[in-house]
Short mmCIF file of C-alpha atoms in Angstrom, two decimals:
data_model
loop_
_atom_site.label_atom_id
_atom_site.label_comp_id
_atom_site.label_asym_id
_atom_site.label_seq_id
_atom_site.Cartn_x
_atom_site.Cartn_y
_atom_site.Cartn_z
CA UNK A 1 137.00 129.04 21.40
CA UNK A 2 140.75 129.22 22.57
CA UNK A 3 142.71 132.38 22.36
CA UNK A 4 145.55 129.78 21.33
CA UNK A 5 143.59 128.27 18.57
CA UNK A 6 144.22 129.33 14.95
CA UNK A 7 140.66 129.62 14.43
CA UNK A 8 140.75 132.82 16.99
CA UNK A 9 144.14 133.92 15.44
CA UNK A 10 142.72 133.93 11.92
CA UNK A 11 139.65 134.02 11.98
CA UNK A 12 137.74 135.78 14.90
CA UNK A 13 140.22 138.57 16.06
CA UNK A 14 140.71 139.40 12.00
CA UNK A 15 137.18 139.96 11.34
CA UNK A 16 136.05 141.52 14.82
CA UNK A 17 139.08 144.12 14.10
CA UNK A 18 138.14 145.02 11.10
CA UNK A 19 134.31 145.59 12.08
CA UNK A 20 135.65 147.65 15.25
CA UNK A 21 137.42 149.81 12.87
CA UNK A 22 135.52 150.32 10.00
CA UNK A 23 132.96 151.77 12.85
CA UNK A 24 134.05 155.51 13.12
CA UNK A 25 133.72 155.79 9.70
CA UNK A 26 130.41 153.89 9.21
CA UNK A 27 129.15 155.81 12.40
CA UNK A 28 131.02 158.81 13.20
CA UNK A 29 128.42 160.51 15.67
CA UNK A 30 127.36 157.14 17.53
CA UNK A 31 130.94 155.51 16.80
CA UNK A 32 132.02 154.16 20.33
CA UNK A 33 128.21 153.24 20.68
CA UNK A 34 128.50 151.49 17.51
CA UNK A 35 131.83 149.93 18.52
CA UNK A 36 130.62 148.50 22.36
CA UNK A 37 128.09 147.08 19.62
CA UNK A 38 130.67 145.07 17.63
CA UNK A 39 132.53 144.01 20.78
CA UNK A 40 129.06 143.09 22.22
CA UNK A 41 127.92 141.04 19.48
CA UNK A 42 131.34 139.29 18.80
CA UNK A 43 131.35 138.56 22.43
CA UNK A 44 127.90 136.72 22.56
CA UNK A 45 129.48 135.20 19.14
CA UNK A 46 132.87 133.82 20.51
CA UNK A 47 131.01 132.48 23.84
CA UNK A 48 128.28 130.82 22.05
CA UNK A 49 131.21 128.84 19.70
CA UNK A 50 131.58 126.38 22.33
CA UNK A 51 128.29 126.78 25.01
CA UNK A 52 125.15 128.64 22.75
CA UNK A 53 122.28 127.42 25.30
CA UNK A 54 124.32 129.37 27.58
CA UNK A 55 124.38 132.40 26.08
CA UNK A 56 120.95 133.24 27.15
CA UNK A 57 122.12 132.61 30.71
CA UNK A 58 124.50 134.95 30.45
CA UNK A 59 122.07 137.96 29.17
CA UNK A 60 119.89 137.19 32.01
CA UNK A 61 122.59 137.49 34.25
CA UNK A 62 123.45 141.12 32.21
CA UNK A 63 119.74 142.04 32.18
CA UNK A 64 119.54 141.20 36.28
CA UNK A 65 122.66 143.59 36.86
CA UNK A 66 121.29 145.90 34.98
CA UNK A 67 117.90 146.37 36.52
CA UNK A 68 119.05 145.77 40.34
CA UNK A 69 122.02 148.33 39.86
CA UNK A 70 119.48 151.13 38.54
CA UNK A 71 117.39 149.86 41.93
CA UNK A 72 120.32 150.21 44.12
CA UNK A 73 121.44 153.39 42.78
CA UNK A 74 118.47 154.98 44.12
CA UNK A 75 120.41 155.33 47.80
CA UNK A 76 122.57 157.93 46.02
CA UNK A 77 119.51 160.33 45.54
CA UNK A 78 118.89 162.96 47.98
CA UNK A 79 114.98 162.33 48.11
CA UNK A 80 115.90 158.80 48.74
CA UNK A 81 118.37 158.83 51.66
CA UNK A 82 115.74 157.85 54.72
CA UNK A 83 114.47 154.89 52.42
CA UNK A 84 117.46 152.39 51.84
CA UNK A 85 114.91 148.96 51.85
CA UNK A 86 114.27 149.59 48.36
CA UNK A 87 118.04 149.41 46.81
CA UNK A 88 119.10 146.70 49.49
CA UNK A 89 116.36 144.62 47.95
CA UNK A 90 118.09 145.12 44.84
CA UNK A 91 121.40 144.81 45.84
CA UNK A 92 120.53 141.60 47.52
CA UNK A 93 118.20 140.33 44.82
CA UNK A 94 121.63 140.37 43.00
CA UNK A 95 123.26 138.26 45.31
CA UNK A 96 120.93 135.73 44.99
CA UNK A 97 121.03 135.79 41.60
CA UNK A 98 124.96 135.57 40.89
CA UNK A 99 125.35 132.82 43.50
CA UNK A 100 122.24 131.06 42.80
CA UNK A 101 123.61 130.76 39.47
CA UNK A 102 127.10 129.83 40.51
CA UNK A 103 126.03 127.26 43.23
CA UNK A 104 123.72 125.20 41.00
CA UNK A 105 125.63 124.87 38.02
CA UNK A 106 128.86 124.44 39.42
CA UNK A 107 127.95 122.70 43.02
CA UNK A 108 124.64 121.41 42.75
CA UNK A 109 125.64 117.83 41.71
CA UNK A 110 128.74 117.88 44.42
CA UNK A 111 126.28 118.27 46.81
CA UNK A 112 124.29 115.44 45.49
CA UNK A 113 127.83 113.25 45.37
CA UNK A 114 128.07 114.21 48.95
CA UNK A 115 125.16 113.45 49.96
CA UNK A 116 124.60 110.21 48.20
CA UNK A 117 128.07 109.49 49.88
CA UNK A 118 127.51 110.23 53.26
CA UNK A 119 124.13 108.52 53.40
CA UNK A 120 124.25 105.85 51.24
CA UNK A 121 121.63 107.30 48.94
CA UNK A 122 120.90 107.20 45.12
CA UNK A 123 119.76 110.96 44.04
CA UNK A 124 120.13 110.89 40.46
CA UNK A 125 122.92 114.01 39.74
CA UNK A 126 121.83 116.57 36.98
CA UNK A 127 124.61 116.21 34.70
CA UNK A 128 124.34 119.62 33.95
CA UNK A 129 127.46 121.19 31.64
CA UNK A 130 129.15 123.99 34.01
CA UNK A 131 128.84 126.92 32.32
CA UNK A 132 132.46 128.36 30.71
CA UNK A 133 133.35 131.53 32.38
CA UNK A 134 130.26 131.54 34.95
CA UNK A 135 132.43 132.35 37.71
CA UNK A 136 134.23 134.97 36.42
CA UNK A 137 131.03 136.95 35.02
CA UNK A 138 129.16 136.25 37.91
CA UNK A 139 131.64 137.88 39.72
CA UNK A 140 131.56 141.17 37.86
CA UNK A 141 127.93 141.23 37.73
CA UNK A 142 127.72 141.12 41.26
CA UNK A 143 130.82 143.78 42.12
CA UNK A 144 128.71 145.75 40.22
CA UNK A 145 125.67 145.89 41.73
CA UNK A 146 127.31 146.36 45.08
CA UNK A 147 129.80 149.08 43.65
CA UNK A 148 126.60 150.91 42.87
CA UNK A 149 124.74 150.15 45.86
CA UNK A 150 127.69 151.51 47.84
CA UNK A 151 127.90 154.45 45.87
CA UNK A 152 131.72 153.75 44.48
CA UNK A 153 130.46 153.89 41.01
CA UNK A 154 127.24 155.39 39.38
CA UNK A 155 125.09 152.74 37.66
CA UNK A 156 125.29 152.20 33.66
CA UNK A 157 121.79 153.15 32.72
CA UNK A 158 122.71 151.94 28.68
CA UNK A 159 122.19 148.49 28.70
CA UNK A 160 124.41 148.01 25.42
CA UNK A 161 127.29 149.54 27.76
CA UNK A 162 126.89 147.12 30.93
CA UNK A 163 126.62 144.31 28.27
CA UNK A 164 129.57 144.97 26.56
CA UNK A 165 131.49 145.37 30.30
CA UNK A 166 130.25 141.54 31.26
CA UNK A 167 130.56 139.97 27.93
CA UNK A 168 133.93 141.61 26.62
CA UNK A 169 135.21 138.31 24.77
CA UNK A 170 139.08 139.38 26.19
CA UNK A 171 138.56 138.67 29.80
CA UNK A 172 134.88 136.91 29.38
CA UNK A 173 136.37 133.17 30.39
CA UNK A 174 139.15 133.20 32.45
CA UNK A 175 139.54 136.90 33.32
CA UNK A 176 140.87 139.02 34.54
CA UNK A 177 137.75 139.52 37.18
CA UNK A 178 137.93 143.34 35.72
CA UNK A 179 135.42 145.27 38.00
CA UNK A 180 133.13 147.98 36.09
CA UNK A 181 134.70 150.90 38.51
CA UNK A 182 137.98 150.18 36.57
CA UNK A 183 136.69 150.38 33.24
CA UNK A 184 133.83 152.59 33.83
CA UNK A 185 134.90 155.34 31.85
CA UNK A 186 136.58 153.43 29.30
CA UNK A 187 133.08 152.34 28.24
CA UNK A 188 132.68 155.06 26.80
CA UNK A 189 135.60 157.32 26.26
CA UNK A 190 138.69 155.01 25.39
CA UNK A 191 141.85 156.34 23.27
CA UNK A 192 142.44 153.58 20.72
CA UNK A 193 146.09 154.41 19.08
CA UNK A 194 148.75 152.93 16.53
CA UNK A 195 151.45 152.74 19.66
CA UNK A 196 148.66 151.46 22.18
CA UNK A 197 147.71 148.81 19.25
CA UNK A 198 151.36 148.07 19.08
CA UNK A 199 151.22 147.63 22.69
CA UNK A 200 148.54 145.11 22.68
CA UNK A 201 149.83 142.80 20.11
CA UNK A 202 153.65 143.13 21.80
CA UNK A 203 151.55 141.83 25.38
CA UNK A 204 149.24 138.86 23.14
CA UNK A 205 152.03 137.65 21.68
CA UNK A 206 154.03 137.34 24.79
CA UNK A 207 150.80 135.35 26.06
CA UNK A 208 150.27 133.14 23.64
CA UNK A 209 154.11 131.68 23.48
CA UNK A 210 153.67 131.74 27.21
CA UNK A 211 150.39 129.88 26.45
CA UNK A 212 151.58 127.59 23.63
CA UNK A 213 155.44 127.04 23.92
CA UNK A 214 155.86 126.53 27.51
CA UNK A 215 152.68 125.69 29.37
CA UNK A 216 151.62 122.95 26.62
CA UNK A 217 154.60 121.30 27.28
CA UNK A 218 155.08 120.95 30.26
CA UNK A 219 151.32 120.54 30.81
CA UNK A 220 152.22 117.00 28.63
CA UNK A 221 154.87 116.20 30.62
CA UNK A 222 152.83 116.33 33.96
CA UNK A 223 149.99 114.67 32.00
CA UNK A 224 152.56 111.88 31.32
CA UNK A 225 153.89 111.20 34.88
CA UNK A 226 150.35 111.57 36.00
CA UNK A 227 149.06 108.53 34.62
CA UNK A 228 151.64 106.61 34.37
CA UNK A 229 151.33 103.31 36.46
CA UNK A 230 153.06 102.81 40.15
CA UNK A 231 155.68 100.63 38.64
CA UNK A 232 157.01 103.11 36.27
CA UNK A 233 157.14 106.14 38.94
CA UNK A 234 159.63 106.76 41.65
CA UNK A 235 160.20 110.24 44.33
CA UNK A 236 162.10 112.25 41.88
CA UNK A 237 159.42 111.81 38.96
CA UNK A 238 156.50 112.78 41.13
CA UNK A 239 158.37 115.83 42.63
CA UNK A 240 158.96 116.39 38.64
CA UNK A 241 155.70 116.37 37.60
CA UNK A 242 154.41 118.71 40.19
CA UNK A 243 156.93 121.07 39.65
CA UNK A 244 155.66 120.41 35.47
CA UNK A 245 151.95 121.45 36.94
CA UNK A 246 153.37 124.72 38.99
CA UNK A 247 154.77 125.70 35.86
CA UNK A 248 151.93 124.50 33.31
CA UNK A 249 149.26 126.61 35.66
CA UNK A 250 151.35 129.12 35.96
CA UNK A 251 152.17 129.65 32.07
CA UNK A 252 148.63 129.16 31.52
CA UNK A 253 146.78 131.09 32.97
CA UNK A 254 149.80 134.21 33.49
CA UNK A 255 149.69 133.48 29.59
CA UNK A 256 146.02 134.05 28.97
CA UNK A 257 145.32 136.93 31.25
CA UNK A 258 148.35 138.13 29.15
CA UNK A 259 146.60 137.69 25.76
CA UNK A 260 143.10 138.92 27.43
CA UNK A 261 145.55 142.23 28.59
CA UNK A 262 146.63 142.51 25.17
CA UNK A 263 143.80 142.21 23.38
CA UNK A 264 142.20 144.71 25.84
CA UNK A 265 144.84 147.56 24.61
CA UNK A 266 143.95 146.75 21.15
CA UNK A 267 140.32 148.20 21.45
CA UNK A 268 141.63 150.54 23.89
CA UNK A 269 141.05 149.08 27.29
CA UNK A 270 143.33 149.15 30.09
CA UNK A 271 142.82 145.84 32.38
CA UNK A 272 144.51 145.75 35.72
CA UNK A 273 147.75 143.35 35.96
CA UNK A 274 146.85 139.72 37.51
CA UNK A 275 150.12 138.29 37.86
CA UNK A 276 153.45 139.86 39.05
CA UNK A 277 156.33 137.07 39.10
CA UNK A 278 154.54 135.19 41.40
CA UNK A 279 157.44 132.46 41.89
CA UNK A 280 160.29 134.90 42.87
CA UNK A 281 158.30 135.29 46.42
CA UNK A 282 160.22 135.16 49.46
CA UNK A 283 156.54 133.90 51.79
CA UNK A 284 152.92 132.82 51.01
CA UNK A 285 151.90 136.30 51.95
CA UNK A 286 153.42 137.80 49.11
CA UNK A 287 152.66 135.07 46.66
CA UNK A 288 149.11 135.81 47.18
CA UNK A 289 149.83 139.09 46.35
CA UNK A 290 151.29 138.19 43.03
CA UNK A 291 149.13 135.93 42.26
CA UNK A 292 145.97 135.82 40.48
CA UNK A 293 145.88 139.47 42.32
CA UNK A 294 142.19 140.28 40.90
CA UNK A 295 140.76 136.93 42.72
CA UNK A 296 142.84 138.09 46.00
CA UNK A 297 141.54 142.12 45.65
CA UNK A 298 137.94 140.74 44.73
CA UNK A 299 137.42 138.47 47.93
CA UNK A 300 139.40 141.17 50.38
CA UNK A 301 136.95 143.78 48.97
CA UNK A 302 133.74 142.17 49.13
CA UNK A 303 134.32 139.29 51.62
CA UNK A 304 137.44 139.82 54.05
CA UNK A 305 136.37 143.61 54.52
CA UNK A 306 132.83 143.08 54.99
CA UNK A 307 133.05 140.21 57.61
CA UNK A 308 135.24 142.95 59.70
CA UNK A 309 138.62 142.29 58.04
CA UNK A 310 141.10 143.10 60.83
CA UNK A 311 139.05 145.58 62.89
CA UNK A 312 137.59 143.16 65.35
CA UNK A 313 140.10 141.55 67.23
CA UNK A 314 142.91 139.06 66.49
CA UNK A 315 140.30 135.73 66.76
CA UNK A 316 137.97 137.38 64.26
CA UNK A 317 140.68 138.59 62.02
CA UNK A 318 141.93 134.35 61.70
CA UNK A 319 138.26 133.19 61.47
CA UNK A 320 137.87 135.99 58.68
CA UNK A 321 140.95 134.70 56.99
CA UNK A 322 139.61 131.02 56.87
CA UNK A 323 136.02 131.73 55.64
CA UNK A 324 137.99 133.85 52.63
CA UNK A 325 140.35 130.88 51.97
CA UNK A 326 137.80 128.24 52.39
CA UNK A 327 135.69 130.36 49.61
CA UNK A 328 138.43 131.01 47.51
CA UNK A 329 138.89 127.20 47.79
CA UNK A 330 135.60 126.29 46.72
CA UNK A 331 135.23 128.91 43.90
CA UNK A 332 137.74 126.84 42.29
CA UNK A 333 136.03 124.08 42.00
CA UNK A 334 133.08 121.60 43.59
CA UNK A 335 135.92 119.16 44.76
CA UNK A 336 137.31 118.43 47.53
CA UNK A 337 140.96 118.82 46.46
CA UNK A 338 140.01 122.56 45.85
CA UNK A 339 138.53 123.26 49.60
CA UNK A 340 141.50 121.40 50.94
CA UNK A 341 143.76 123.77 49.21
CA UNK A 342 142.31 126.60 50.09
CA UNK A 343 142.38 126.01 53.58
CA UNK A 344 145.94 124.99 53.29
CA UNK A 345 147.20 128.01 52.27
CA UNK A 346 144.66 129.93 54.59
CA UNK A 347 146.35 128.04 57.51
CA UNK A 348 149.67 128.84 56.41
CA UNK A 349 148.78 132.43 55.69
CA UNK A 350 147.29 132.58 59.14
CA UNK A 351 151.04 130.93 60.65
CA UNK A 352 152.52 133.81 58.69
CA UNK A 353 150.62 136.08 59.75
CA UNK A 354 151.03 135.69 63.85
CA UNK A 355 154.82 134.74 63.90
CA UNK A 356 156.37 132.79 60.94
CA UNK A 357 156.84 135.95 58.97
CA UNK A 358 159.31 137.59 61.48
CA UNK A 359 160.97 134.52 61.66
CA UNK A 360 161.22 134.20 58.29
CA UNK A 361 162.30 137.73 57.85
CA UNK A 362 165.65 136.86 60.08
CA UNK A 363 166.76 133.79 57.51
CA UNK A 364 168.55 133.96 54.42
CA UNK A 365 166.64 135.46 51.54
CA UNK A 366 167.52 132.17 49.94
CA UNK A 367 166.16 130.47 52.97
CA UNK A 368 163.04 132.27 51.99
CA UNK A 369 162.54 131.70 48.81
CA UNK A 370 162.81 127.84 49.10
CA UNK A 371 160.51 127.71 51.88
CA UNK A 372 157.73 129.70 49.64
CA UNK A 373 158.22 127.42 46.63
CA UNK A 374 158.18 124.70 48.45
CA UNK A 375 155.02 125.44 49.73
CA UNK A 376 153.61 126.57 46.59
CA UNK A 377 154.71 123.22 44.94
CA UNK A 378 153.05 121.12 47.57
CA UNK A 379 150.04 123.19 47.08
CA UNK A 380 149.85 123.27 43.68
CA UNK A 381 149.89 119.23 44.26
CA UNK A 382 146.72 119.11 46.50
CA UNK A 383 145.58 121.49 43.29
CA UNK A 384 146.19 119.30 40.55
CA UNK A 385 144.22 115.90 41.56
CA UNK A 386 140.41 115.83 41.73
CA UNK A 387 140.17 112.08 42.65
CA UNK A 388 141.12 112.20 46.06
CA UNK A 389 142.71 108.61 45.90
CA UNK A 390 145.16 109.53 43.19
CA UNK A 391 146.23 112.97 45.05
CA UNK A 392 146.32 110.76 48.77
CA UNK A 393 148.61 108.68 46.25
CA UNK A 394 150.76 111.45 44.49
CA UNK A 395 151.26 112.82 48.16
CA UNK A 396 152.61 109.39 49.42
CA UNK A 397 154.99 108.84 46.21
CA UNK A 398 156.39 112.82 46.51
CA UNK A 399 157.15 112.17 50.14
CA UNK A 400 158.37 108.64 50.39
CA UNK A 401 155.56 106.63 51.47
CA UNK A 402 153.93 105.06 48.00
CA UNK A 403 156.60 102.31 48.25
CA UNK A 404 159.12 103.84 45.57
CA UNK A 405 162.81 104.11 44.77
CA UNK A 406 163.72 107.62 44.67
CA UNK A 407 165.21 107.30 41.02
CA UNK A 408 164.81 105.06 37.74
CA UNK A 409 165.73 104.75 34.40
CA UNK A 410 162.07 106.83 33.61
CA UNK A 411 163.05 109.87 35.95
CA UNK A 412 166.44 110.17 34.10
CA UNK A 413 164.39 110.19 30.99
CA UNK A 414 162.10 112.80 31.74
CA UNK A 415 164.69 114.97 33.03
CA UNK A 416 166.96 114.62 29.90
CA UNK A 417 164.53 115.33 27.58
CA UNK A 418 162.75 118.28 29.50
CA UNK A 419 166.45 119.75 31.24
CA UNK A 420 166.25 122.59 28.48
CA UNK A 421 162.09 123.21 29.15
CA UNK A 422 162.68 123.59 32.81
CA UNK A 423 165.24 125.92 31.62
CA UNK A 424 163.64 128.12 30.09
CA UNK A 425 160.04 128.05 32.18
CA UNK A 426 162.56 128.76 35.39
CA UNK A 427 164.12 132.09 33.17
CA UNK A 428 160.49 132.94 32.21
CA UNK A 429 159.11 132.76 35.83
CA UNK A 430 161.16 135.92 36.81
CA UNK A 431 161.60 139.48 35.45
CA UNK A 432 165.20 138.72 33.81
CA UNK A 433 163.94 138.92 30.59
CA UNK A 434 161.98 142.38 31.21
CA UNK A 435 164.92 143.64 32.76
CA UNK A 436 166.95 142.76 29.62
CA UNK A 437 164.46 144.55 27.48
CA UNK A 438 164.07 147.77 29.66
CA UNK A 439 168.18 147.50 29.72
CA UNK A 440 168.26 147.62 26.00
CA UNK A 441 165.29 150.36 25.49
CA UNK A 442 167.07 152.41 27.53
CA UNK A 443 170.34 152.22 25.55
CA UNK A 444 169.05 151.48 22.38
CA UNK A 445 165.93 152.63 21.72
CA UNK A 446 165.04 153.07 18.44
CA UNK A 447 166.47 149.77 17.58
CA UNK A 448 164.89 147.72 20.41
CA UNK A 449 160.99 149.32 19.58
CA UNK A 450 161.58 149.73 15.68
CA UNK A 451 163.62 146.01 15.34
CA UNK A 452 163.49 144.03 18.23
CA UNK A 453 160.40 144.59 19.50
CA UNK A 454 158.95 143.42 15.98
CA UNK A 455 161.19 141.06 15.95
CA UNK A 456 159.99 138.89 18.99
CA UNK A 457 156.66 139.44 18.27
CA UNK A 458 157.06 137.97 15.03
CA UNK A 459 158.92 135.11 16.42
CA UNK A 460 157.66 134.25 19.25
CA UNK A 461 154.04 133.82 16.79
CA UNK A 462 155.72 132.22 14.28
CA UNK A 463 156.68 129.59 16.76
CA UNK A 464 153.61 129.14 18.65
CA UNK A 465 151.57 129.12 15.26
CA UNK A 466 153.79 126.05 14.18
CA UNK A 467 153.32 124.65 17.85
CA UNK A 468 149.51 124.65 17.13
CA UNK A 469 149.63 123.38 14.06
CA UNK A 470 152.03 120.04 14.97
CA UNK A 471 150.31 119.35 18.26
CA UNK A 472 147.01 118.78 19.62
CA UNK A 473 147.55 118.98 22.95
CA UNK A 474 146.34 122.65 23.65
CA UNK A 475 144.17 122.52 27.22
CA UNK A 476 143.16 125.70 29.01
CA UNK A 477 143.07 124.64 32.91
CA UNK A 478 140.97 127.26 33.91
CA UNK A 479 137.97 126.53 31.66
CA UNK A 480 136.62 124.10 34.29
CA UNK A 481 136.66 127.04 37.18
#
């Protein structure tokens, strides 16, 4: 089930509302218990829509955490303190567990590809449906066992609780990755109020025009150019339809961790920004800090850091920078576009790193910024093609080499009738608009929260409502990560 799918928007979030609501006064001693209940069983509910063999996967996975983090908390008891086998037993059995899961659902029949490749072999591949959201959850299962293992966090010993962390529909298939230490407390004690309500539909609405308006169309643009035939292409329309994908995966998944933000601050939860403008960057660097900035945080704190981070010497600091980039590669995807990628930008981060950024830092700041989106766009090209023939193709035909004129009659076409798209995805990419707003709060503000506000929420899901219903083109990119 899509956030951007009316049977979410009128159907699901209506009736899970009203059930979260009616709670304090069905329950008021056990209300937030009964409430983490509603959340918990709409969650299983809205992931079993689309995948319900999974779901039991996914309460083993809860039931796992659960167990090994009461296990590993046991390091953080006085009586225990000489005897640490015990909880790094647990903590590992954990390990196993979350990528066990992840590398046989998601890798297992790469491997087999690979093999059956490389040695001219016939091992039959499982065929096995990757699981939605596996890597995400997997991911917060495992934080948390290590959180409590480490002693950051104290382990949840209410099952109901840690379940209602892992499955929480908002952020359950694309994220955030929203660690337990961050929403810990808010398990339990969470202030749930008309203006933080307000707040939530204000950020989902945002999302889902992001979502709906912009990244659907230009996701059919790209989809367009993509398979058109080598006849009908020429330089100019592949540069355009990679520059459609930057903005389609941008929209997309900015747009959704939007909605899951927003949907979060309806039931009371704060969730941890993931994007921040990501295309105004000046360098790689700072893209990566922009973003997808819970991925980043999640493999410096329990990869980068761990391997030694920057504490062991220059060499070990660039090998510790590839093995992150190669596995934030491959968590993408069993491909290998995805491990290419990730050790593109790795290398580039790495140039960065030991001299380009001073360099860099001495050019124009428009200097700058073309070099990083440059990058990005050639990145987001290695990104955006599985089949390693048609992105060995797309590569060829962006740079000159596939045999093409740079311009035809089809380029000026898709330009014409996507100049005003491009547009507006360009305005949308940087803060302009929330400067406007902040601009207008600050001199008007009971207008722009009592009339404005309203208003553009209103719109802006009027719009995308009528989007949905007059086209079927609705993907969600991230679904297959």
């Amino acid at each position: 089930m899509l956030f951007s799918s009316t049977t979410f928007l009128f159907g699901f979030l209506p009736a899970v509302l009203l059930m979260y609501f009616l709670m304090p006064v069905l329950f008021r001693k056990h209300s937030r218990t009964a409430q983490n209940a509603v959340l918990f069983l709409f969650s299983l509910v809205f992931y079993a829509w689309g995948e319900p063999i999974y779901i039991f996967l996914m309460c083993l996975s809860i039931t796992v955490a659960y167990f090994t983090g009461i296990f590993a908390d046991k390091t953080r008891l006085p009586e225990n303190k000489k005897d640490s086998k015990g909880p790094f037993a647990a903590m590992m059995t954990a390990v196993v567990w979350n990528l066990g899961l992840l590398l046989f659902f998601k890798y297992t029949d790469f491997f087999i590809n690979t093999i059956n490749s490389a040695a001219g072999t016939q091992i039959k591949p499982t065929g096995l449906a990757l699981p939605i959201g596996i890597s995400f959850y997997s991911f917060q299962t495992l934080s948390y066992v290590i959180d409590v293992y480490k002693g950051n966090v104290k382990c949840q010993k209410n099952i109901l609780h840690l379940g209602t962390y892992v499955a929480l529909f908002p952020q359950l298939i694309a994220g955030p990755i929203v660690r337990y230490i961050d929403v810990a407390e808010q398990l339990v004690h969470r202030d749930e109020s008309i203006e933080k309500f307000a707040e939530g539909v204000k950020r989902f609405c945002v999302g889902l025009g992001k979502k709906v308006i912009i990244a659907n169309a230009v996701g059919e643009l790209f989809d367009s150019i993509s398979h058109s035939s080598q006849n009908e292409l020429s330089v100019a329309a592949s540069w355009i339809g990679i520059i459609a994908y930057t903005f389609q995966i941008y929209f997309d998944f900015s747009g959704y961790s939007d909605m899951a933000i927003g949907l979060g601050k309806m039931f009371g939860f704060d969730f941890l920004e993931n994007f921040n403008y990501p295309y105004i960057s000046d360098s790689i660097t700072e893209f990566w800090r922009r973003w997808h900035i819970s991925l980043s945080s999640w493999f410096r704190d329990y990869v980068y850091i761990p391997l030694g981070g920057n504490r062991k010497g220059k060499a070990r600091q660039c090998v510790n920078i590839m093995v992150v980039w190669f596995l934030t590669g491959f968590w993408h995807g069993a491909n290998w576009n995805f491990m290419m990628w990730g050790v593109y930008f790795g290398v580039i981060l790495l140039l960065e790193k030991n001299f380009l950024l001073k360099l860099l830092k001495k050019s124009p700041k428009i200097v700058q910024h073309i070099y990083a989106l440059l990058l990005i766009v050639i990145g987001w090209g290695i990104f955006a093609y599985e089949d390693t023939t048609a992105l060995l193709q797309n590569l060829k035909n962006m740079f000159g080499f596939g045999g093409l004129p740079f311009w035809n009659h089809m380029t000026s076409f898709h330009l014409s009738q996507n100049a005003l798209l491009f547009i507006l995805a360009v305005v949308c990419s940087t803060p302009l608009i929330k400067k406007a707003g902040g601009f207008l709060a600050k001199r008007k503000p009971v207008l722009y929260e009592t009339v404005i506000v309203p208003a553009e929420c209103i719109l802006l899901f009027t719009v995308s409502v009528a989007y949905l219903a007059g086209n079927s083109f609705n993907p969600f990119l991230y679904f297959r990560f």
